[in-house]
PDB file of C-alpha atoms in Angstrom:
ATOM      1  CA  UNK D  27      -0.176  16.712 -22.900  1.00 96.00           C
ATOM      2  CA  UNK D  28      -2.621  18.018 -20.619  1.00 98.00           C
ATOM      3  CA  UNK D  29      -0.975  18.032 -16.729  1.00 98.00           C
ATOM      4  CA  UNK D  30      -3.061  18.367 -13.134  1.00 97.00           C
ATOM      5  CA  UNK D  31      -0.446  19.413 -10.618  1.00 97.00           C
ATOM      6  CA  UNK D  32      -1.563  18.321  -7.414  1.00 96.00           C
ATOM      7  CA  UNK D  33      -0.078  20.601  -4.925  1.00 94.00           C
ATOM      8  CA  UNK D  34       1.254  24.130  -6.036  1.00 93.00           C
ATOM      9  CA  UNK D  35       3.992  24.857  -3.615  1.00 90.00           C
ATOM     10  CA  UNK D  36       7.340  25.742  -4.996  1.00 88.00           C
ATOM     11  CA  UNK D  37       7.425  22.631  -6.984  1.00 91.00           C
ATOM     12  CA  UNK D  38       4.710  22.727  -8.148  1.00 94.00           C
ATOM     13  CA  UNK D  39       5.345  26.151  -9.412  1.00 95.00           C
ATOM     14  CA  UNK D  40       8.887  25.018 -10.653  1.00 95.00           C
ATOM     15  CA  UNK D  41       7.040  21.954 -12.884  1.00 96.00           C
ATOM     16  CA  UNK D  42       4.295  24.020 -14.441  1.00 97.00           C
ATOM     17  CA  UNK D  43       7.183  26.402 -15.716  1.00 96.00           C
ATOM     18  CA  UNK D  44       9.207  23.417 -17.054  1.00 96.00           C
ATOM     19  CA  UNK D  45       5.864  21.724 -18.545  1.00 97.00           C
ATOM     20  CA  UNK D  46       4.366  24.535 -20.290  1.00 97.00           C
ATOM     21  CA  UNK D  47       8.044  25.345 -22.233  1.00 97.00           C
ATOM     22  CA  UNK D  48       7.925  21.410 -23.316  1.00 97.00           C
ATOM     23  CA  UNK D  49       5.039  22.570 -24.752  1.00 97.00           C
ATOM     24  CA  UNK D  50       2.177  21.140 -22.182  1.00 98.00           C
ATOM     25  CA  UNK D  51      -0.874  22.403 -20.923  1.00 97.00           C
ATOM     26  CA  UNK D  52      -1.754  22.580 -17.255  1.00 97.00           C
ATOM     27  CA  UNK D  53      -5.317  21.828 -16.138  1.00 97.00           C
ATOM     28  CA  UNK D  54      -5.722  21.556 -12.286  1.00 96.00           C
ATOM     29  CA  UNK D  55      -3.656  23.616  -9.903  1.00 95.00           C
ATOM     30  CA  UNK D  56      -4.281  22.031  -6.828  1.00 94.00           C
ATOM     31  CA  UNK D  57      -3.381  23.599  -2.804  1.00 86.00           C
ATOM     32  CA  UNK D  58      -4.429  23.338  -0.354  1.00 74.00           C
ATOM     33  CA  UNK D  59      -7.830  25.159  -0.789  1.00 75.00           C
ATOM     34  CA  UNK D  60      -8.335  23.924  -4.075  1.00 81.00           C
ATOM     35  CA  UNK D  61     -10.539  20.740  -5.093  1.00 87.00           C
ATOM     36  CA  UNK D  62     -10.041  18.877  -8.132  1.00 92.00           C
ATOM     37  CA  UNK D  63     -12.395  20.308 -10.434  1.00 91.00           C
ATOM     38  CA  UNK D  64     -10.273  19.952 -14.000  1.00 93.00           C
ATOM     39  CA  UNK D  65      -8.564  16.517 -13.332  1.00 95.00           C
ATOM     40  CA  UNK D  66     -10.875  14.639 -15.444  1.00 96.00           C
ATOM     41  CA  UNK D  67      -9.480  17.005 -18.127  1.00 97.00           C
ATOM     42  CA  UNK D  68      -6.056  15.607 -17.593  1.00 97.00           C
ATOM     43  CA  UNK D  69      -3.970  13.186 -19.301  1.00 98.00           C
ATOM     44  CA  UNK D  70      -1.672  12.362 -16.150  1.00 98.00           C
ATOM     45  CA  UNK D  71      -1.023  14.122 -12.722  1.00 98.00           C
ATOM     46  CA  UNK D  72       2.129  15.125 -11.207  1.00 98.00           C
ATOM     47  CA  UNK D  73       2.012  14.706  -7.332  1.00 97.00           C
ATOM     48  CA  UNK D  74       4.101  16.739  -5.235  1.00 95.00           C
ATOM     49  CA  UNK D  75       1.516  17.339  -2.213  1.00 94.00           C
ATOM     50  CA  UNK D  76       1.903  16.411   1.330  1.00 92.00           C
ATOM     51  CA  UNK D  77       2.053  13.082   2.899  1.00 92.00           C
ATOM     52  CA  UNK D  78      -1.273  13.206   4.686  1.00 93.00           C
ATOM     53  CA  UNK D  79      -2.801  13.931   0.870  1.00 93.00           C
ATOM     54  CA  UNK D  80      -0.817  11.812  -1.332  1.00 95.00           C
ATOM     55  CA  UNK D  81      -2.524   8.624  -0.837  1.00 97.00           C
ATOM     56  CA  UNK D  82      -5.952   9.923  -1.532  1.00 96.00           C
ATOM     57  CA  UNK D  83      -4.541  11.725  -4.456  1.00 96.00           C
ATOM     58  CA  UNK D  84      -3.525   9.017  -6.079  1.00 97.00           C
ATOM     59  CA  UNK D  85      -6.514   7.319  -5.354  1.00 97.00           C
ATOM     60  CA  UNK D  86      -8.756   9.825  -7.101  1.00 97.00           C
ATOM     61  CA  UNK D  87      -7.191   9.775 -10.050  1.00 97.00           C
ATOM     62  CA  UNK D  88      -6.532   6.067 -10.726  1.00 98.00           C
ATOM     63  CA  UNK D  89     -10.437   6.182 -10.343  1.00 97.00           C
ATOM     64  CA  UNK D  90     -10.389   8.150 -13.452  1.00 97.00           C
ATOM     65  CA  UNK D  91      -7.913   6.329 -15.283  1.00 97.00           C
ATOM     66  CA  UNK D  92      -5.543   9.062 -15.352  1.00 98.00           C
ATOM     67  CA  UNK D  93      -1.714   7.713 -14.788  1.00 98.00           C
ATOM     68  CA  UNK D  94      -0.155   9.428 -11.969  1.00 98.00           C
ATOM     69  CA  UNK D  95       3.445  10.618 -11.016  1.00 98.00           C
ATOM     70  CA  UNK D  96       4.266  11.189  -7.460  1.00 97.00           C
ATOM     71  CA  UNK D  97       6.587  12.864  -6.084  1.00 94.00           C
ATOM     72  CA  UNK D  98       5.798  13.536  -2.984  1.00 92.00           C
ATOM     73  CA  UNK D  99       7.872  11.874   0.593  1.00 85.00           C
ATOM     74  CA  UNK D 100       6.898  10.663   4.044  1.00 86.00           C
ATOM     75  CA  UNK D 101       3.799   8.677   2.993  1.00 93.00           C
ATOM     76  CA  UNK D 102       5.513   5.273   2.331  1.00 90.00           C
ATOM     77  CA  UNK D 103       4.060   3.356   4.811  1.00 94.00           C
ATOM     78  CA  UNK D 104       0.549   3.230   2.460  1.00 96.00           C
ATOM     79  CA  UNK D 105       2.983   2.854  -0.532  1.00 96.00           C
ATOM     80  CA  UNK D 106       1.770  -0.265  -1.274  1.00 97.00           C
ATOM     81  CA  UNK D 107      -1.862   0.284  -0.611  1.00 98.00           C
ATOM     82  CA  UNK D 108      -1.205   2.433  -3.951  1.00 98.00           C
ATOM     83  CA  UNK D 109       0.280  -0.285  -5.760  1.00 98.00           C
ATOM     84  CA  UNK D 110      -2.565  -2.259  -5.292  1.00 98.00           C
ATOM     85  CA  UNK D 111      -5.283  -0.026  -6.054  1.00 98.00           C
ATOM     86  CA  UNK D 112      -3.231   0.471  -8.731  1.00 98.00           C
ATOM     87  CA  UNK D 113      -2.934  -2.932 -10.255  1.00 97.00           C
ATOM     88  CA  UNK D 114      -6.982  -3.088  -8.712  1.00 97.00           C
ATOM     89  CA  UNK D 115      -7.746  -0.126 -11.356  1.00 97.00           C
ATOM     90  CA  UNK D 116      -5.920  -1.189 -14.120  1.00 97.00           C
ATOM     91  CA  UNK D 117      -3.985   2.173 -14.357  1.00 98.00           C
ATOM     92  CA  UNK D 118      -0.514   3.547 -14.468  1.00 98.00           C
ATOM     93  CA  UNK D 119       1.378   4.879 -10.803  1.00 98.00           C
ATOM     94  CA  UNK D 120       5.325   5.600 -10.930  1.00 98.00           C
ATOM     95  CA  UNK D 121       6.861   6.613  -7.281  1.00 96.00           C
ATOM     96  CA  UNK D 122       9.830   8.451  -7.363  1.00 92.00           C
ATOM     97  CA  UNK D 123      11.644   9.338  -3.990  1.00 84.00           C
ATOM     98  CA  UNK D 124      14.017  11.700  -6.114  1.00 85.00           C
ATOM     99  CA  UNK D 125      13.410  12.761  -9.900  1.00 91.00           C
ATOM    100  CA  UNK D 126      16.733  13.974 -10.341  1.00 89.00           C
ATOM    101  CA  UNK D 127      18.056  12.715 -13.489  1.00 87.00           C
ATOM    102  CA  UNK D 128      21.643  12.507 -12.024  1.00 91.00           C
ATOM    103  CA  UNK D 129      20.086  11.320  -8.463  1.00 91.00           C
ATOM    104  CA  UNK D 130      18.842   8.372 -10.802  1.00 91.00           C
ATOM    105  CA  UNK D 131      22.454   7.575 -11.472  1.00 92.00           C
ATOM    106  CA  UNK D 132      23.724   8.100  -8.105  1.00 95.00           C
ATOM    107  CA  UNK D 133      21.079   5.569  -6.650  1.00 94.00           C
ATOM    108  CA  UNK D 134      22.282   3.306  -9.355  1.00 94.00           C
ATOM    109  CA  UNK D 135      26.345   3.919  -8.398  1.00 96.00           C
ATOM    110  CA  UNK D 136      25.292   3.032  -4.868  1.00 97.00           C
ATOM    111  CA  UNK D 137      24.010  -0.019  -5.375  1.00 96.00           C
ATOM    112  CA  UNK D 138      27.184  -1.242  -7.419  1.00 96.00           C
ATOM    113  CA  UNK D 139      29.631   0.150  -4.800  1.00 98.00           C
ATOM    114  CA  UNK D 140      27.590  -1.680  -2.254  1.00 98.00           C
ATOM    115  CA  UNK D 141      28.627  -4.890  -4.007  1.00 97.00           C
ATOM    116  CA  UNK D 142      31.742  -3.861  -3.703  1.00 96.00           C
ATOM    117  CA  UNK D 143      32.038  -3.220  -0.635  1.00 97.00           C
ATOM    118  CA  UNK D 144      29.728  -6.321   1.215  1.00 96.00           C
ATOM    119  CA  UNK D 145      32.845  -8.480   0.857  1.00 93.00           C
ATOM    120  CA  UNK D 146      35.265  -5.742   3.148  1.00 96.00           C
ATOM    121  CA  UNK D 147      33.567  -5.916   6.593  1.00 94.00           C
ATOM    122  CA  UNK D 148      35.997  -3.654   8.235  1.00 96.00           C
ATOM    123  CA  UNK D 149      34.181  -0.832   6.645  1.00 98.00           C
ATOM    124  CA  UNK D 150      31.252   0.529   8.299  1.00 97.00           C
ATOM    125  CA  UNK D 151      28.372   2.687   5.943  1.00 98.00           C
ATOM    126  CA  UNK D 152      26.748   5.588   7.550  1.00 98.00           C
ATOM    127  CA  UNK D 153      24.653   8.410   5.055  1.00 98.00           C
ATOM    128  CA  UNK D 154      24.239  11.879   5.265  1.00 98.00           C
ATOM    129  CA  UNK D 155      21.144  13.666   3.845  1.00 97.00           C
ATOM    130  CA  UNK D 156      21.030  17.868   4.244  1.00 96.00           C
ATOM    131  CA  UNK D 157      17.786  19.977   2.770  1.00 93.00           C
ATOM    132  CA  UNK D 158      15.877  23.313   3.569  1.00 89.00           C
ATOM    133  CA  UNK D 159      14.207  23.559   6.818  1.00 88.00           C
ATOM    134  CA  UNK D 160      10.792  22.911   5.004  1.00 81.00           C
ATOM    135  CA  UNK D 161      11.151  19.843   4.380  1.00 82.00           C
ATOM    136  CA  UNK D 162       8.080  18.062   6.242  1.00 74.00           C
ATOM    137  CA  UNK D 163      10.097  14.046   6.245  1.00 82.00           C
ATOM    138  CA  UNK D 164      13.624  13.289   7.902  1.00 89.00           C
ATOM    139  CA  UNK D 165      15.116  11.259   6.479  1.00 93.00           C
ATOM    140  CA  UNK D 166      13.912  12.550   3.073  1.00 90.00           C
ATOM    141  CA  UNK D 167      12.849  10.076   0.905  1.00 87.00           C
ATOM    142  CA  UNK D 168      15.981   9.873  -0.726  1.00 90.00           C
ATOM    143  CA  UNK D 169      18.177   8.761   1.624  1.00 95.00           C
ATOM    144  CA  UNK D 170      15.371   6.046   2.550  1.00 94.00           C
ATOM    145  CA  UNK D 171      16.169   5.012  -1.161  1.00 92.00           C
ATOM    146  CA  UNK D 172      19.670   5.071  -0.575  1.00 97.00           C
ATOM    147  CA  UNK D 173      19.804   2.998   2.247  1.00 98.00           C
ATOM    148  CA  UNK D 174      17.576   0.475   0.814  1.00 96.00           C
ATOM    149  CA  UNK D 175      19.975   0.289  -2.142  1.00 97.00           C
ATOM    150  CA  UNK D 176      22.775  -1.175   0.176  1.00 98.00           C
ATOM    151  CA  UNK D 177      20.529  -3.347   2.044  1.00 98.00           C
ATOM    152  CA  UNK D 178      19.598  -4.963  -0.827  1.00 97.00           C
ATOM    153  CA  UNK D 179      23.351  -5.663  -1.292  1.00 97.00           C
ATOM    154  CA  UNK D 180      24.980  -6.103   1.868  1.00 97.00           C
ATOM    155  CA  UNK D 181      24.100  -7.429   5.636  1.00 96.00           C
ATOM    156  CA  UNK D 182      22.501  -4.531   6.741  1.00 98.00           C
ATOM    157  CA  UNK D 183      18.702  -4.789   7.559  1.00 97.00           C
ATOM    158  CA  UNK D 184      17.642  -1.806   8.441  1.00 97.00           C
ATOM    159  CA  UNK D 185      18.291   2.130   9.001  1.00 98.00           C
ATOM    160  CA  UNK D 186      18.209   4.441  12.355  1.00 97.00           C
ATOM    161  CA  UNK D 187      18.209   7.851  12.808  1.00 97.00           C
ATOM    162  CA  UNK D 188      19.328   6.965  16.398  1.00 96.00           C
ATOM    163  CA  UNK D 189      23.216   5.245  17.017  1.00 96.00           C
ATOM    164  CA  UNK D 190      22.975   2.329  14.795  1.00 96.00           C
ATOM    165  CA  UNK D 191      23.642  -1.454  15.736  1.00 96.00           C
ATOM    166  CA  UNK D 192      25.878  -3.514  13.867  1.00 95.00           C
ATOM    167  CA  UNK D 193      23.005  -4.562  11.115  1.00 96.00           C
ATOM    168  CA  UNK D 194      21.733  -1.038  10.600  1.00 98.00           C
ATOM    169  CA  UNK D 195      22.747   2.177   8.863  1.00 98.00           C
ATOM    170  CA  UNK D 196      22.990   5.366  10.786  1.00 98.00           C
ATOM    171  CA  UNK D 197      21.388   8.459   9.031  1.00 98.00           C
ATOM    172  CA  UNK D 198      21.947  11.913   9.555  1.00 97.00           C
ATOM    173  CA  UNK D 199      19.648  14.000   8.380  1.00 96.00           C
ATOM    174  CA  UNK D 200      20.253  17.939   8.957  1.00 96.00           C
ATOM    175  CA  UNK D 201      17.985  20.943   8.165  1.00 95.00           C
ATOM    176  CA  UNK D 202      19.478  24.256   6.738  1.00 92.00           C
ATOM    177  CA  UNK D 203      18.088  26.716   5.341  1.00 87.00           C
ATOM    178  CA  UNK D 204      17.942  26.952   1.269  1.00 84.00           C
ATOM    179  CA  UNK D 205      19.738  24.071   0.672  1.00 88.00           C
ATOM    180  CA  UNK D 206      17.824  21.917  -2.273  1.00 86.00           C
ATOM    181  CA  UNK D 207      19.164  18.686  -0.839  1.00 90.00           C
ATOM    182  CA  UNK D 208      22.566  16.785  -0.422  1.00 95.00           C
ATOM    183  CA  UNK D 209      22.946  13.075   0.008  1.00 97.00           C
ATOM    184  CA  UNK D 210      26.207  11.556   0.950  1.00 98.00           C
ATOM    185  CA  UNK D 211      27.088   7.490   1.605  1.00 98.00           C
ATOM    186  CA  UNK D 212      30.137   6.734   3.590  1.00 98.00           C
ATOM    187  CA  UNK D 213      32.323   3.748   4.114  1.00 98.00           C
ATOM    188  CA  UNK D 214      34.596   4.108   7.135  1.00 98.00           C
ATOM    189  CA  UNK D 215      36.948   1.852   8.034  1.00 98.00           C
ATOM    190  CA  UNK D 216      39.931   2.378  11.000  1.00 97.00           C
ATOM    191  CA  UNK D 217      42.465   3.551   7.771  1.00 97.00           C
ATOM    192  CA  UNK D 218      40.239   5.633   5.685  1.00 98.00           C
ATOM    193  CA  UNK D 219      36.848   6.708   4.381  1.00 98.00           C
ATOM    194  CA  UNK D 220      35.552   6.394   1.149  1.00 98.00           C
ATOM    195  CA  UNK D 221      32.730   8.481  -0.069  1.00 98.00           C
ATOM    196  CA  UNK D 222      30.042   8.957  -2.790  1.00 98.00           C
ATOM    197  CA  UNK D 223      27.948  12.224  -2.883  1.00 98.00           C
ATOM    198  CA  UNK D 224      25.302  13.981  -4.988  1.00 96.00           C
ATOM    199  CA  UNK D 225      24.319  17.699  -4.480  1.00 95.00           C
ATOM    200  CA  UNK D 226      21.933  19.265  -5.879  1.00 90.00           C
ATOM    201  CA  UNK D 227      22.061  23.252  -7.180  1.00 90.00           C
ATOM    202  CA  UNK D 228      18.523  23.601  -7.312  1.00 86.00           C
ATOM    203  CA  UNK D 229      15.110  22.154  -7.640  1.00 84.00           C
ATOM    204  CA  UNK D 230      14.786  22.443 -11.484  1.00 89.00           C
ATOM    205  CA  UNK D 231      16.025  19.069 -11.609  1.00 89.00           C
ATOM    206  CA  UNK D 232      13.644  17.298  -9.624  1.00 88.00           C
ATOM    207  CA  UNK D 233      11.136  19.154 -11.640  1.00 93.00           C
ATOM    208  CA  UNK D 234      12.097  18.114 -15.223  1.00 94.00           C
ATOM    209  CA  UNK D 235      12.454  14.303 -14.231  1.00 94.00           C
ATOM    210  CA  UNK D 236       8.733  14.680 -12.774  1.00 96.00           C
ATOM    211  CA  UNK D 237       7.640  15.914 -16.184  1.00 97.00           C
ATOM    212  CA  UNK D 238       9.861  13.344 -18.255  1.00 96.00           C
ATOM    213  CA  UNK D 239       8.344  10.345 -16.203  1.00 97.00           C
ATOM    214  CA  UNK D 240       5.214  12.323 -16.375  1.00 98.00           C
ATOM    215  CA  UNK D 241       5.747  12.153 -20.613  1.00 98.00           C
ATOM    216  CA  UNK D 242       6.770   8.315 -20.421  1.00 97.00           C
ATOM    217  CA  UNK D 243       3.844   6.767 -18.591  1.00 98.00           C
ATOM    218  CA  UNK D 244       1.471   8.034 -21.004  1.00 97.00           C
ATOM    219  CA  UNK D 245      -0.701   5.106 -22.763  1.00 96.00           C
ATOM    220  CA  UNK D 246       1.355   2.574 -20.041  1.00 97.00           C
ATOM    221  CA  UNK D 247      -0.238   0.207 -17.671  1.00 97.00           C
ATOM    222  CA  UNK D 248       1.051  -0.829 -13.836  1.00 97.00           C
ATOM    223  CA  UNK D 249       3.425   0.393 -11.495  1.00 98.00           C
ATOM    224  CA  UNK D 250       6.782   1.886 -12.719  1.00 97.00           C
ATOM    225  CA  UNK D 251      10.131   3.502 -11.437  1.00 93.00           C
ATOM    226  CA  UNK D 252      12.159   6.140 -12.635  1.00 92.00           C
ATOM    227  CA  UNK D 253      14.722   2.989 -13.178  1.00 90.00           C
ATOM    228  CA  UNK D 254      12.156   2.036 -16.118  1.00 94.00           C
ATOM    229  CA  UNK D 255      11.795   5.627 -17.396  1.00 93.00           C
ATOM    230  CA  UNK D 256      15.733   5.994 -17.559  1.00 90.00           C
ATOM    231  CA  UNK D 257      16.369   1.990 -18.697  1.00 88.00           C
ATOM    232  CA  UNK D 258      18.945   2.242 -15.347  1.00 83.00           C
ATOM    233  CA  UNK D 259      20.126  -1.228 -14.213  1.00 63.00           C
ATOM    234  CA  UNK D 260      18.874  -3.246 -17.158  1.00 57.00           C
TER     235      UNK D 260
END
C-alpha cells in the first residue's frame, strides 16, 4: 500500500515507522513547507495536519479519488463540509477523533454506562481530558467524542469548558508537559463517585489504528468510523 502522510510532525513520524514495518510504502511527506507533489502516487492518505489545513487536505485528495484517513482535531466545525464533498466525489473519508484501538473501546464503554446511568439523576457527569502542552485544541477531540457519547444517551445537550448548567457537561481540559493524553468520565453523586478512565503510554497507539483504518478503507466507498473498522457497537 502506497501511503501520503499529510503532516510530518511527531505523528507523522510515529505512522511512517509503523507503516513501512507492515510492509507499506510512503509517497508524500507533507509539512509545512512541503506541497503535494507524490499524492497522486498514493493509494490513501493519513491526515494528521493542523486544523487550519485539514479541510483542504481532504479536499485535494478526494479530488483524486484517493480515500483519506484523518486524524487530525479542532477542525470539526467544517466536518461536515467533508462529508459532503465526500459523498459529492464519490470517494472514501473516515474521521477519527482518537485511533487508539483501546480508546475505541473506551468510547464504546461510555456510551453503555451512560445508559446506565440516565435513569439515576442524583449523579452528575463531569470529564477530564490531560495531554502535552502542544496540543493546538482544548478540549481535544476526544473528549468532544466522549461527551457526545453521553449526550446521545442521557439529558445532557451540550458541553462547557466554563461551570456547566444543569443540561451540560463540564470539561476540564489540562496541559502538561509529555503526557500522550488521559481521558477520564465521572459520575458524582452526594455518596460517591464512579469513574471510567483511559490513559494512554504513548502515541504508538494512535499511530497503528491510523494505519489499520488506513488498510480497511482501501477499495471502500463513503464516509466511515473507526466503529466500522473495529465492527464496535454492531
Amino acid at each position: 500500500m502506497k501511503i501520503a502522510l499529510l503532516g510530518y510532525g511527531k505523528m507523522g513520524q510515529i505512522i511512517e515507522r509503523i507503516a513501512i514495518e507492515r510492509g507499506h510504502t510512503i509517497v508524500l511527506r507533507k509539512g509545512s513547507a512541503v506541497g503535494f507533489e507524490g499524492l497522486e502516487l498514493a493509494d490513501v492518505a493519513i491526515d494528521f495536519s493542523v486544523p487550519s489545513s485539514a479541510l483542504s487536505n481532504i479536499k485535494t485528495c478526494l479530488d483524486l479519488n484517493i480515500p483519506v484517513v484523518c486524524g487530525t482535531t479542532g477542525w470539526l466545525e467544517k466536518y461536515d463540509e467533508a462529508v459532503a464533498y465526500c459523498n459529492e466525489k464519490n470517494s472514501a473519508f473516515l474521521y477519527g477523533s482518537n485511533f487508539s484501538l483501546g480508546v475505541n473501546v473506551f468510547f464504546e464503554l461510555n456510551e453503555y454506562l451512560a445508559k446506565i446511568m440516565n435513569n439515576l439523576k442524583e449523579y452528575k457527569v463531569s470529564m477530564e481530558e490531560i495531554h502535552h502542552t502542544q496540543k493546538l485544541d482544548a478540549p481535544s477531540g476526544t473528549a468532544i467524542s466522549l461527551a457526545k457519547g453521553v449526550i446521545a444517551h442521557s439529558d445532557y445537550t451540550n458541553w462547557t469548558l466554563a461551570e456547566a448548567s444543569i443540561d451540560e457537561i463540564h470539561i476540564d481540559a489540562i496541559r502538561r508537559d509529555s503526557v500522550p493524553g488521559t481521558h477520564s468520565v465521572f459520575y458524582d453523586s452526594v455518596i460517591d463517585q464512579i469513574e471510567i478512565k483511559h490513559t494512554a503510554h504513548n502515541r504508538e497507539g494512535f499511530a497503528l489504528g491510523s494505519v489499520v483504518a488506513a488498510e480497511w478503507i482501501i477499495g471502500k466507498k463513503g464516509v466511515f468510523s473507526m466503529k466500522d473498522v473495529l465492527n464496535l457497537g454492531k
